[in-house]
JSON list of C-alpha atoms in Angstrom, two decimals:
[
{"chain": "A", "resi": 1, "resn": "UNK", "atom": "CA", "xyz": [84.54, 79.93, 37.75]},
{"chain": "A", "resi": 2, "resn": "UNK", "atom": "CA", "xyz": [84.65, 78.33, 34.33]},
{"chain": "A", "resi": 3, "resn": "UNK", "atom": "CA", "xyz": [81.23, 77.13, 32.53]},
{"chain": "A", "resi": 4, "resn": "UNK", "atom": "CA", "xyz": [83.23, 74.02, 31.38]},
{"chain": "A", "resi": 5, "resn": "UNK", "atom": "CA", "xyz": [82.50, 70.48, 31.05]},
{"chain": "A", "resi": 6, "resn": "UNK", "atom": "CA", "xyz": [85.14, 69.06, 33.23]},
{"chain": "A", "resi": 7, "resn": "UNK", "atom": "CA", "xyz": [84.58, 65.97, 31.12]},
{"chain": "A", "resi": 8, "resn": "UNK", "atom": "CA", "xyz": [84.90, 67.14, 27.81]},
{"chain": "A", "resi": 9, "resn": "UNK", "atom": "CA", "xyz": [87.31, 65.83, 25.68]},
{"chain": "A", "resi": 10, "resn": "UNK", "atom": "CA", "xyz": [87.15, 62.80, 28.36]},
{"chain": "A", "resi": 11, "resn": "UNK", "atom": "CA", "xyz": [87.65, 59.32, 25.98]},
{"chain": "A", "resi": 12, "resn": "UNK", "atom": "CA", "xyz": [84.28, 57.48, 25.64]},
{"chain": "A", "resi": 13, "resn": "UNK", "atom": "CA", "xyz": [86.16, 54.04, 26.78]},
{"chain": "A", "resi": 14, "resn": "UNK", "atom": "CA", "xyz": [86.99, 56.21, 30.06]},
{"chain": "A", "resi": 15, "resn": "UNK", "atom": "CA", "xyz": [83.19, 58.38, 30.69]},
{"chain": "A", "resi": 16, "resn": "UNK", "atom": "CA", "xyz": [81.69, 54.30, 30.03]},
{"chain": "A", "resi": 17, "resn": "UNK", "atom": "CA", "xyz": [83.88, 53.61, 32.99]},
{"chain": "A", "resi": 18, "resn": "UNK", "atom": "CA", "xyz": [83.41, 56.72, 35.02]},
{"chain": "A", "resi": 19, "resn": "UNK", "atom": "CA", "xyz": [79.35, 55.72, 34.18]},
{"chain": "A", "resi": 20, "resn": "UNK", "atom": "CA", "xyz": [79.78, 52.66, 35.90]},
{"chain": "A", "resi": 21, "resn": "UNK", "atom": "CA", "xyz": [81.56, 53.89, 38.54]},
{"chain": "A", "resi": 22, "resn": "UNK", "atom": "CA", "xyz": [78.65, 56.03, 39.28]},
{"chain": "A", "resi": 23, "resn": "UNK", "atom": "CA", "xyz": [75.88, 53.54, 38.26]},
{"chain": "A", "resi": 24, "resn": "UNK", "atom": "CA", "xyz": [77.30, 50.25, 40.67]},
{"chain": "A", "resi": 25, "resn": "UNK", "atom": "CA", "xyz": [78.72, 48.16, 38.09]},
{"chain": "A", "resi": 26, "resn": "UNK", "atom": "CA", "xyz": [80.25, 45.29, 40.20]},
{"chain": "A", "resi": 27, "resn": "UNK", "atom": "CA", "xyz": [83.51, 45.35, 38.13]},
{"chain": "A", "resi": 28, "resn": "UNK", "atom": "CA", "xyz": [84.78, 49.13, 38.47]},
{"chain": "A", "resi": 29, "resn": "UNK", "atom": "CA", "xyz": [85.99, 50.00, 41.88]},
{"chain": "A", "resi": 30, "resn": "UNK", "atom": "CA", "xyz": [84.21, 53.19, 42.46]},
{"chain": "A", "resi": 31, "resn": "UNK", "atom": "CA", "xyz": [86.16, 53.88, 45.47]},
{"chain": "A", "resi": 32, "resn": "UNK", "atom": "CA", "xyz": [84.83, 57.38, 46.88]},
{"chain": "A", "resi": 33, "resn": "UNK", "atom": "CA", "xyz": [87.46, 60.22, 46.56]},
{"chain": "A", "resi": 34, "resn": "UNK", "atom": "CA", "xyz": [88.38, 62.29, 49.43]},
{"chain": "A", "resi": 35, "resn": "UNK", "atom": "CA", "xyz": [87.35, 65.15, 49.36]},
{"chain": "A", "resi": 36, "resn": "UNK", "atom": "CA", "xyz": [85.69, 65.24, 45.23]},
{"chain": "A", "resi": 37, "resn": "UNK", "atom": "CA", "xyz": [82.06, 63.97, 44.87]},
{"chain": "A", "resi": 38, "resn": "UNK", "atom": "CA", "xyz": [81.48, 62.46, 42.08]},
{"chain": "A", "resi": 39, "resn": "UNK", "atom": "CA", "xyz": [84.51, 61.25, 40.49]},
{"chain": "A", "resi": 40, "resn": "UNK", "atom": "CA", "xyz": [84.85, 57.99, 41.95]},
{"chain": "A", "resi": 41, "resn": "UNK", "atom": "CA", "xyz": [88.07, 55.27, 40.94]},
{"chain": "A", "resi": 42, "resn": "UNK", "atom": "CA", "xyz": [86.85, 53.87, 37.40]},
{"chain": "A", "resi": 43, "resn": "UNK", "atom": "CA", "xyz": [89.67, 51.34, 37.51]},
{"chain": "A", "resi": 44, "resn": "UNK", "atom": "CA", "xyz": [88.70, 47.82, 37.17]},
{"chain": "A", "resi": 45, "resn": "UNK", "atom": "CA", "xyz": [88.37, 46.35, 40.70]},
{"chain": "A", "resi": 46, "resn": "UNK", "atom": "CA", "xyz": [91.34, 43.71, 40.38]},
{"chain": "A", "resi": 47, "resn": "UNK", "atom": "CA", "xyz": [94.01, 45.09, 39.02]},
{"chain": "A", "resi": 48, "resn": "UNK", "atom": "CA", "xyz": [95.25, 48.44, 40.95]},
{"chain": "A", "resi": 49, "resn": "UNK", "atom": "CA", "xyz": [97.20, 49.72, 44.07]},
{"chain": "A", "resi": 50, "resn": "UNK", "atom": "CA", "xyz": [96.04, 52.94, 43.56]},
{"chain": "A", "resi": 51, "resn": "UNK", "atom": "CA", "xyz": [92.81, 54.92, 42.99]},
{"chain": "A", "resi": 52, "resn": "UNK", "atom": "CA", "xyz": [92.55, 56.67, 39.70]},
{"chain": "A", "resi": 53, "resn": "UNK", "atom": "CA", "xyz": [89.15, 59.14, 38.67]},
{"chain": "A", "resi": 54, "resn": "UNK", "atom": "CA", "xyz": [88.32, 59.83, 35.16]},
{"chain": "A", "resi": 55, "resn": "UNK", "atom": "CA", "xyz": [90.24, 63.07, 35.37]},
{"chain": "A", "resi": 56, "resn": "UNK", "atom": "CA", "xyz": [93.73, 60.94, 35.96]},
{"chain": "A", "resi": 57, "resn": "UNK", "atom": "CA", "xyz": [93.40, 62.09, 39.46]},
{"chain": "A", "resi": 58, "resn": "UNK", "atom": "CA", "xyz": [95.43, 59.37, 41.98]},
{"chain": "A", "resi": 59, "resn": "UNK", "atom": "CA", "xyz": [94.76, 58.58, 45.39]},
{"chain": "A", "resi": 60, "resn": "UNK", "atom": "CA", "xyz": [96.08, 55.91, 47.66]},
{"chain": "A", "resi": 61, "resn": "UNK", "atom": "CA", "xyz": [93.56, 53.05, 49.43]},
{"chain": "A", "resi": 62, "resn": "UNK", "atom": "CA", "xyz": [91.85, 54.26, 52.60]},
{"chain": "A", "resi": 63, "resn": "UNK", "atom": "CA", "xyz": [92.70, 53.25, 56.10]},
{"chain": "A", "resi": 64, "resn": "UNK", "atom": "CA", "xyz": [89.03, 52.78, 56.25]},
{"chain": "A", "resi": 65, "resn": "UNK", "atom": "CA", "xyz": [88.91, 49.63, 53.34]},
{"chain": "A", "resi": 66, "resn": "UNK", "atom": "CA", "xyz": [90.01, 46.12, 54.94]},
{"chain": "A", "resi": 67, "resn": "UNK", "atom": "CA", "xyz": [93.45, 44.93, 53.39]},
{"chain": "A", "resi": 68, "resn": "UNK", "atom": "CA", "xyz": [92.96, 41.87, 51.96]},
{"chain": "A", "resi": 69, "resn": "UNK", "atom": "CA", "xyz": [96.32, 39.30, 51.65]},
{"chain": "A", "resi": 70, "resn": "UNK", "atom": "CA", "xyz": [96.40, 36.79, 49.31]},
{"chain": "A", "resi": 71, "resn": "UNK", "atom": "CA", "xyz": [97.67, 33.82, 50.82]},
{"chain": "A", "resi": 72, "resn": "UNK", "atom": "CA", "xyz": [98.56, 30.02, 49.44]},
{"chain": "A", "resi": 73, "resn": "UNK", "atom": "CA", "xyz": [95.30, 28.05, 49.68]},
{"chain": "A", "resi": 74, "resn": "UNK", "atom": "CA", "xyz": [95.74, 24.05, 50.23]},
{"chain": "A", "resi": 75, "resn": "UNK", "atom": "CA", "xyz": [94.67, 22.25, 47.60]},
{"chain": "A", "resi": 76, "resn": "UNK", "atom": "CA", "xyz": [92.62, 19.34, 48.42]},
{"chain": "A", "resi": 77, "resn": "UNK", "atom": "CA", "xyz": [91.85, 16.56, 45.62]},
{"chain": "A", "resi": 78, "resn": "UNK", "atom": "CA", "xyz": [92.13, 19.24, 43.48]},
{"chain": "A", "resi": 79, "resn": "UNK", "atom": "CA", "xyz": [89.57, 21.25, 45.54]},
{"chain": "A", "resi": 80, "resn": "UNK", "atom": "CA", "xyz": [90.62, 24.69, 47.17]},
{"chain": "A", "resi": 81, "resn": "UNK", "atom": "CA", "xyz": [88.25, 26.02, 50.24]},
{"chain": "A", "resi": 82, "resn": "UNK", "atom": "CA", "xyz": [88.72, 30.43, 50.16]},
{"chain": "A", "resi": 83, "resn": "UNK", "atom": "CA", "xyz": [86.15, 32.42, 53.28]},
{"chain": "A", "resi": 84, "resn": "UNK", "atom": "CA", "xyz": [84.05, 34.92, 51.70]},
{"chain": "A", "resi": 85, "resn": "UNK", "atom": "CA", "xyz": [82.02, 37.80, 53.50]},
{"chain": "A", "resi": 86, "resn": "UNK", "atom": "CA", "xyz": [79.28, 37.02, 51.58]},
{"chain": "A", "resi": 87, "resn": "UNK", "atom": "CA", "xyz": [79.24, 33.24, 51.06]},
{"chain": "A", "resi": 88, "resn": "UNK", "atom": "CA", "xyz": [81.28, 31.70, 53.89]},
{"chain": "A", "resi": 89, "resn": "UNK", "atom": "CA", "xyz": [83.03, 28.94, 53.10]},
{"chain": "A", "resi": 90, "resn": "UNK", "atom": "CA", "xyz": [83.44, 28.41, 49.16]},
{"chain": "A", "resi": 91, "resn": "UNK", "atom": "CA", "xyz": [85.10, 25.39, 47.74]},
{"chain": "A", "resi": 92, "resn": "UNK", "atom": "CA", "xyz": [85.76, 25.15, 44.23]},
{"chain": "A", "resi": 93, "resn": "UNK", "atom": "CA", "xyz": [88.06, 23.37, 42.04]},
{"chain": "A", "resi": 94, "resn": "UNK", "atom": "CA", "xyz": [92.00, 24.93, 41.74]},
{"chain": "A", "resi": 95, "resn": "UNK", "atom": "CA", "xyz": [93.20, 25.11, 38.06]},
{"chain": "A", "resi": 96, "resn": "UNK", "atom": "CA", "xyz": [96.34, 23.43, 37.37]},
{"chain": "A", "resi": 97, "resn": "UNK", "atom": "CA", "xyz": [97.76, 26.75, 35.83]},
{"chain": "A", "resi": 98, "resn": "UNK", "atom": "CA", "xyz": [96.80, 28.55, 38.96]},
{"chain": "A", "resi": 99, "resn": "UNK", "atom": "CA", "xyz": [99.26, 29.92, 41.47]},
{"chain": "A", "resi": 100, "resn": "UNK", "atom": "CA", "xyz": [97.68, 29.24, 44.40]},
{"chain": "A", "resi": 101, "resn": "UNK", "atom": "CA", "xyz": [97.26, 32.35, 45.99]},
{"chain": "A", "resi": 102, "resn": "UNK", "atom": "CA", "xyz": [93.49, 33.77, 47.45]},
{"chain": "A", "resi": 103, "resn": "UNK", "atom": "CA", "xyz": [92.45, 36.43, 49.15]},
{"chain": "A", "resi": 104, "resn": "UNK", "atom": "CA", "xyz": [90.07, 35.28, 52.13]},
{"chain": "A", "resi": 105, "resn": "UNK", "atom": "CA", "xyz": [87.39, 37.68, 53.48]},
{"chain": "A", "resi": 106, "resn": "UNK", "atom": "CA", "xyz": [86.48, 39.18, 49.81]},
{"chain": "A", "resi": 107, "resn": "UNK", "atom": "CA", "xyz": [82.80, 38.85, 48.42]},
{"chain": "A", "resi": 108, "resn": "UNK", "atom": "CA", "xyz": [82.89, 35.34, 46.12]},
{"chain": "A", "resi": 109, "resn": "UNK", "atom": "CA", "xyz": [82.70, 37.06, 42.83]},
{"chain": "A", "resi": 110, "resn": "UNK", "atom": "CA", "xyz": [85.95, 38.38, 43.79]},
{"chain": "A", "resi": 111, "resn": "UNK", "atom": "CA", "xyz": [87.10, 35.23, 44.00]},
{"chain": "A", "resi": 112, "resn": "UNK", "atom": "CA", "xyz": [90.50, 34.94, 41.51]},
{"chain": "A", "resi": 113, "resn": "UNK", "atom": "CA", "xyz": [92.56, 32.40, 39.82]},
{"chain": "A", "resi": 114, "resn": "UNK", "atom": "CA", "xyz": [95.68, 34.03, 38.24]},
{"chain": "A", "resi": 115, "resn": "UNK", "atom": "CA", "xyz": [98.38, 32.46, 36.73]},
{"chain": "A", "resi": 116, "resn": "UNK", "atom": "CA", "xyz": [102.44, 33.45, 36.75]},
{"chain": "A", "resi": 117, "resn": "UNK", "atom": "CA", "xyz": [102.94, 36.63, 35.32]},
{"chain": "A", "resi": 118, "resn": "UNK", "atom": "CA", "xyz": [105.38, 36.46, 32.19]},
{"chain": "A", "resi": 119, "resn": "UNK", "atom": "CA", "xyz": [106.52, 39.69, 31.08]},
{"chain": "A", "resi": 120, "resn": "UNK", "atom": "CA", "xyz": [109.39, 41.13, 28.87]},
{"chain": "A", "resi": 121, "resn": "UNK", "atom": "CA", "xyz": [112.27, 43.05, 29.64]},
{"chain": "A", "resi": 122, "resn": "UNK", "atom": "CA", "xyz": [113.40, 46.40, 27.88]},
{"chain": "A", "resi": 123, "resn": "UNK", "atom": "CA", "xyz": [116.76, 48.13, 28.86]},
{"chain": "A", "resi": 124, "resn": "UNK", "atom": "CA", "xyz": [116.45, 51.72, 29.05]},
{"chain": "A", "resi": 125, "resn": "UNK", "atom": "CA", "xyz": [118.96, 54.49, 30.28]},
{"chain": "A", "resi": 126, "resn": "UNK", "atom": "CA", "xyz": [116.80, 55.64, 32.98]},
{"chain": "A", "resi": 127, "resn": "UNK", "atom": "CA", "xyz": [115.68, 52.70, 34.95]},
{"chain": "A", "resi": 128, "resn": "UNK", "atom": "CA", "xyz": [117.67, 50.22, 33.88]},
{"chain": "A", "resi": 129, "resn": "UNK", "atom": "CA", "xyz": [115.71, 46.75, 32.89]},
{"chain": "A", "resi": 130, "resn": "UNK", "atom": "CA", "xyz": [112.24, 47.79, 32.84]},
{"chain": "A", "resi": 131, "resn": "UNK", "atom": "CA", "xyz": [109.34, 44.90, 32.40]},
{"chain": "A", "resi": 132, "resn": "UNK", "atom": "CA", "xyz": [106.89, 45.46, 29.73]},
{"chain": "A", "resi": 133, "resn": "UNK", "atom": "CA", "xyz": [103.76, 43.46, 28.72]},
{"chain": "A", "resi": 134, "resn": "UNK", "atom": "CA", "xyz": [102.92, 41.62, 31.94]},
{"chain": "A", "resi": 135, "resn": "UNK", "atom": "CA", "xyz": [100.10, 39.07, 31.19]},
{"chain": "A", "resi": 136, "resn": "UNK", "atom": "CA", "xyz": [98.95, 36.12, 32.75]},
{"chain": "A", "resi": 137, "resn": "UNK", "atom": "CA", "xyz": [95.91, 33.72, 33.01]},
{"chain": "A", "resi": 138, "resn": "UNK", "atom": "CA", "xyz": [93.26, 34.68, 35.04]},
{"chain": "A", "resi": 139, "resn": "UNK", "atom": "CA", "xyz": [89.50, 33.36, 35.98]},
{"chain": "A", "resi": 140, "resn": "UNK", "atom": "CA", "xyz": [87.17, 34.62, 38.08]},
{"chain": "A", "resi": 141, "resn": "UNK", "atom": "CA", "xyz": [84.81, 31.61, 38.11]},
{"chain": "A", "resi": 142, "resn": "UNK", "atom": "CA", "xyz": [81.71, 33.82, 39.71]},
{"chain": "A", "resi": 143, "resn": "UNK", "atom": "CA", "xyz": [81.90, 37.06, 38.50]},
{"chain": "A", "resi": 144, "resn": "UNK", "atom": "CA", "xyz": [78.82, 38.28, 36.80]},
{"chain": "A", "resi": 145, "resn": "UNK", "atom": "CA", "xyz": [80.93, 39.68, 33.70]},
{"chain": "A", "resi": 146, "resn": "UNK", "atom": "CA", "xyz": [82.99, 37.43, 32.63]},
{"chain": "A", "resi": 147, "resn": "UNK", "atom": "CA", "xyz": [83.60, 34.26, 34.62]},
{"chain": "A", "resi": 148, "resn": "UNK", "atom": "CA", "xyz": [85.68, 32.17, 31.81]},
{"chain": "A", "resi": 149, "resn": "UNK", "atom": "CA", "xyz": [89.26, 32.11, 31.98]},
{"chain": "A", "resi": 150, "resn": "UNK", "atom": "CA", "xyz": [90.81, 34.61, 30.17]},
{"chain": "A", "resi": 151, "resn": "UNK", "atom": "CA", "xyz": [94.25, 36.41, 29.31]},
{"chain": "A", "resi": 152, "resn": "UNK", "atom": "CA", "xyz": [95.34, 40.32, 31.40]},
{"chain": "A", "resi": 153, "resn": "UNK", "atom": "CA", "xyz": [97.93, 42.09, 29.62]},
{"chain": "A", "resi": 154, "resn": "UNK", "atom": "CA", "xyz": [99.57, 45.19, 31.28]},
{"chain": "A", "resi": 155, "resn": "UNK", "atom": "CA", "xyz": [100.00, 47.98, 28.97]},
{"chain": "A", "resi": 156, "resn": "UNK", "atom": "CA", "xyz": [101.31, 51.80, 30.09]},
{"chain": "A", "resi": 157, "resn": "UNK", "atom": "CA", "xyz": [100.66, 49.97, 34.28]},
{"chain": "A", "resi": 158, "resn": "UNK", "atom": "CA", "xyz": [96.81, 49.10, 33.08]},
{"chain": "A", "resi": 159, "resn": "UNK", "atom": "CA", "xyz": [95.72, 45.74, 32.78]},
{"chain": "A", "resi": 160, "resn": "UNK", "atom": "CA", "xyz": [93.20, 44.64, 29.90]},
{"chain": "A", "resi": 161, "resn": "UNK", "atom": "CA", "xyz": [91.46, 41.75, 29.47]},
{"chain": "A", "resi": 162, "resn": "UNK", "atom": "CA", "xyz": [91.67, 39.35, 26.43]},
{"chain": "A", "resi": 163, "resn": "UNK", "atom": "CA", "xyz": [89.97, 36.55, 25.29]},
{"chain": "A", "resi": 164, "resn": "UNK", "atom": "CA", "xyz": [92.42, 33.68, 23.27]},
{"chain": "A", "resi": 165, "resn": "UNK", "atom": "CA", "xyz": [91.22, 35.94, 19.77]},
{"chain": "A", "resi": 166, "resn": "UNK", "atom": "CA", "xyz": [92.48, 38.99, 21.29]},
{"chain": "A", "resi": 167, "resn": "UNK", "atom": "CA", "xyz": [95.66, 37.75, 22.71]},
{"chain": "A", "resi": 168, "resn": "UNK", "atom": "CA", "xyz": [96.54, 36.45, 19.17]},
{"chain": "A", "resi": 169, "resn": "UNK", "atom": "CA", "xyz": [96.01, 39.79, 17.92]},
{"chain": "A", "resi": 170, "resn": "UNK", "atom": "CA", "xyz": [98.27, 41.35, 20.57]},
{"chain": "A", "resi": 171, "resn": "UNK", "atom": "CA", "xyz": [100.85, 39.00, 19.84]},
{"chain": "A", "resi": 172, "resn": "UNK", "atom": "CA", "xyz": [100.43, 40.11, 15.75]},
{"chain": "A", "resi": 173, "resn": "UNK", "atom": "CA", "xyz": [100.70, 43.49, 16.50]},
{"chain": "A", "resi": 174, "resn": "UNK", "atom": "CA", "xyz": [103.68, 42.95, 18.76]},
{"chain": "A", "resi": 175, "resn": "UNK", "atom": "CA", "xyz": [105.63, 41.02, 16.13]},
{"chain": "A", "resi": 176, "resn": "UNK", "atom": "CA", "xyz": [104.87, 43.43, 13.80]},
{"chain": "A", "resi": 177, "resn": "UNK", "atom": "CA", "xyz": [105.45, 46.59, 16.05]},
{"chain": "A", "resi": 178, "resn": "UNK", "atom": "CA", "xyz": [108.95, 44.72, 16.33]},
{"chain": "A", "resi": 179, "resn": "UNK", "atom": "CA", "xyz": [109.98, 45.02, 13.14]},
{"chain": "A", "resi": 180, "resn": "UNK", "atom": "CA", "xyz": [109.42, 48.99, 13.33]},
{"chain": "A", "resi": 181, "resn": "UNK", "atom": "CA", "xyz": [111.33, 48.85, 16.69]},
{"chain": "A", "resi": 182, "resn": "UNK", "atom": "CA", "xyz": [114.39, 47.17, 14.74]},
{"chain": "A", "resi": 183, "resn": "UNK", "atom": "CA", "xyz": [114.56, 49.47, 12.35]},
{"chain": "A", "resi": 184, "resn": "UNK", "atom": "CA", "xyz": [114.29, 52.42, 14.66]},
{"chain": "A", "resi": 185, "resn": "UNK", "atom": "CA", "xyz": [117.06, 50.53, 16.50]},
{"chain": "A", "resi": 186, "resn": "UNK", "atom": "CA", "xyz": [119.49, 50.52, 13.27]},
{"chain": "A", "resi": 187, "resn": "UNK", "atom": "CA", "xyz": [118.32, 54.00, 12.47]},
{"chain": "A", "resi": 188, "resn": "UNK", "atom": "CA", "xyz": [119.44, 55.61, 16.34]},
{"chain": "A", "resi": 189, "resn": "UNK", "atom": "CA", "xyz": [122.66, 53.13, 15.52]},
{"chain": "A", "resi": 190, "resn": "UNK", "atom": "CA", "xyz": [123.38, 54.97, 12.58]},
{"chain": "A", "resi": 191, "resn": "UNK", "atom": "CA", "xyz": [122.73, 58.51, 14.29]},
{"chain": "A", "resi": 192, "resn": "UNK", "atom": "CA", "xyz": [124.71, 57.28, 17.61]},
{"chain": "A", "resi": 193, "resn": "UNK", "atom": "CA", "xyz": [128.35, 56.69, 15.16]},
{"chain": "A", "resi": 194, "resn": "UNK", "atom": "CA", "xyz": [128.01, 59.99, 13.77]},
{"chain": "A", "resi": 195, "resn": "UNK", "atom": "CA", "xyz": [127.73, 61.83, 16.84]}
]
C-alpha cells in the first residue's frame, strides 16, 4: 500500500471544488460515489450527465436520484409558474431570451433560465463536424452564488461561467487563437502537397 497523497499534484481550481464537495457548497453536486468515500462529484450542479470525482473518476446518475425533465413552461403576462420541492409554487418573470424550458420538482435555487445554445462547428477526420464552444445565456435568479444573468461556455465538455468582461476576453483570445489556427492550417497545407 502506497504512503501517497492520492491528491497530490491535484490542480488547486479542482481540490477548491473537491472542498466544496465535501464541505456542502450548494453549487457542486457532491453526488456520493459508489462504492469510494470521500470523493464525491465536484462538478458544478447544472451542467453534467455524468458524475466526475477529483481523481477524473466517472460514474453515471443513480437510479436512486429523481430524473428531473425540463419541460416548456406557459408564459403568462410575461410571468412563468415552475413547482419546487422546497417552495411550491414559484412564479417569476420569463426573460425574453429564455427558452422556455423548466424543470419542475427541483429546489428553487435550482431554478434556470438558459438561453439557445450557439456553438461552432470544426470538421475533423474522426467524427466528422464536431461542435466546439457551446455557450449560451443563463440566470439562475435564486441561487445563493450568483443569481445575475450570465454567459456558460463549454470548453473540453465543461461548462464555465462568464460574466459580459469575461466573455469579451474569450472572444479576444478566440480571435487571436484563430490567427495561430490559420497559420497552422497553411503550414499542414504545405506539408499535405509534399507528401
Amino acid at each position: 500500500m502506497s504512503d501517497r497523497d492520492p491528491l497530490e499534484g491535484i490542480p488547486d481550481e479542482l481540490l477548491d471544488w473537491h472542498k466544496g464537495a465535501l464541505e456542502g457548497d450548494l453549487a457542486v453536486c457532491a453526488a456520493p460515489q459508489p462504492g469510494v468515500d470521500g470523493f464525491p462529484c465536484i462538478r458544478n450542479r447544472a451542467y453534467h450527465d455524468r458524475h466526475r470525482d477529483v481523481l477524473g473518476r466517472t460514474w453515471p446518475f443513480g437510479t436512486e436520484e429523481p430524473l428531473y425533465v425540463a419541460r416548456r413552461s406557459p408564459v403568462v403576462d410575461g410571468m412563468v409558474t415552475v413547482q419546487t420541492r422546497d417552495h411550491g409554487a414559484v412564479q417569476l418573470p420569463e426573460p425574453a431570451w429564455c427558452r422556455g424550458f423548466h424543470s419542475d420538482g427541483e429546489f428553487r435555487a435550482d431554478i434556470e433560465h438558459q438561453g439557445h445554445e450557439v456553438v461552432g462547428g470544426v470538421p475533423t477526420l474522426c467524427h466528422d463536424l464536431v461542435t466546439v464552444l457551446g455557450v449560451s445565456l443563463v440566470q439562475r435568479p435564486f441561487s445563493p452564488l450568483e443569481p445575475r444573468v450570465h454567459a456558460v461556455l463549454k470548453v473540453d465538455e465543461e461548462w464555465h461561467a462568464l460574466n459580459s468582461k469575461g466573455l469579451d476576453v474569450a472572444a479576444a483570445l478566440l480571435v487571436e487563437h484563430a490567427a495561430n489556427l490559420r497559420h497552422l492550417a497553411r503550414q499542414l497545407a504545405a506539408l499535405e502537397v509534399e507528401r
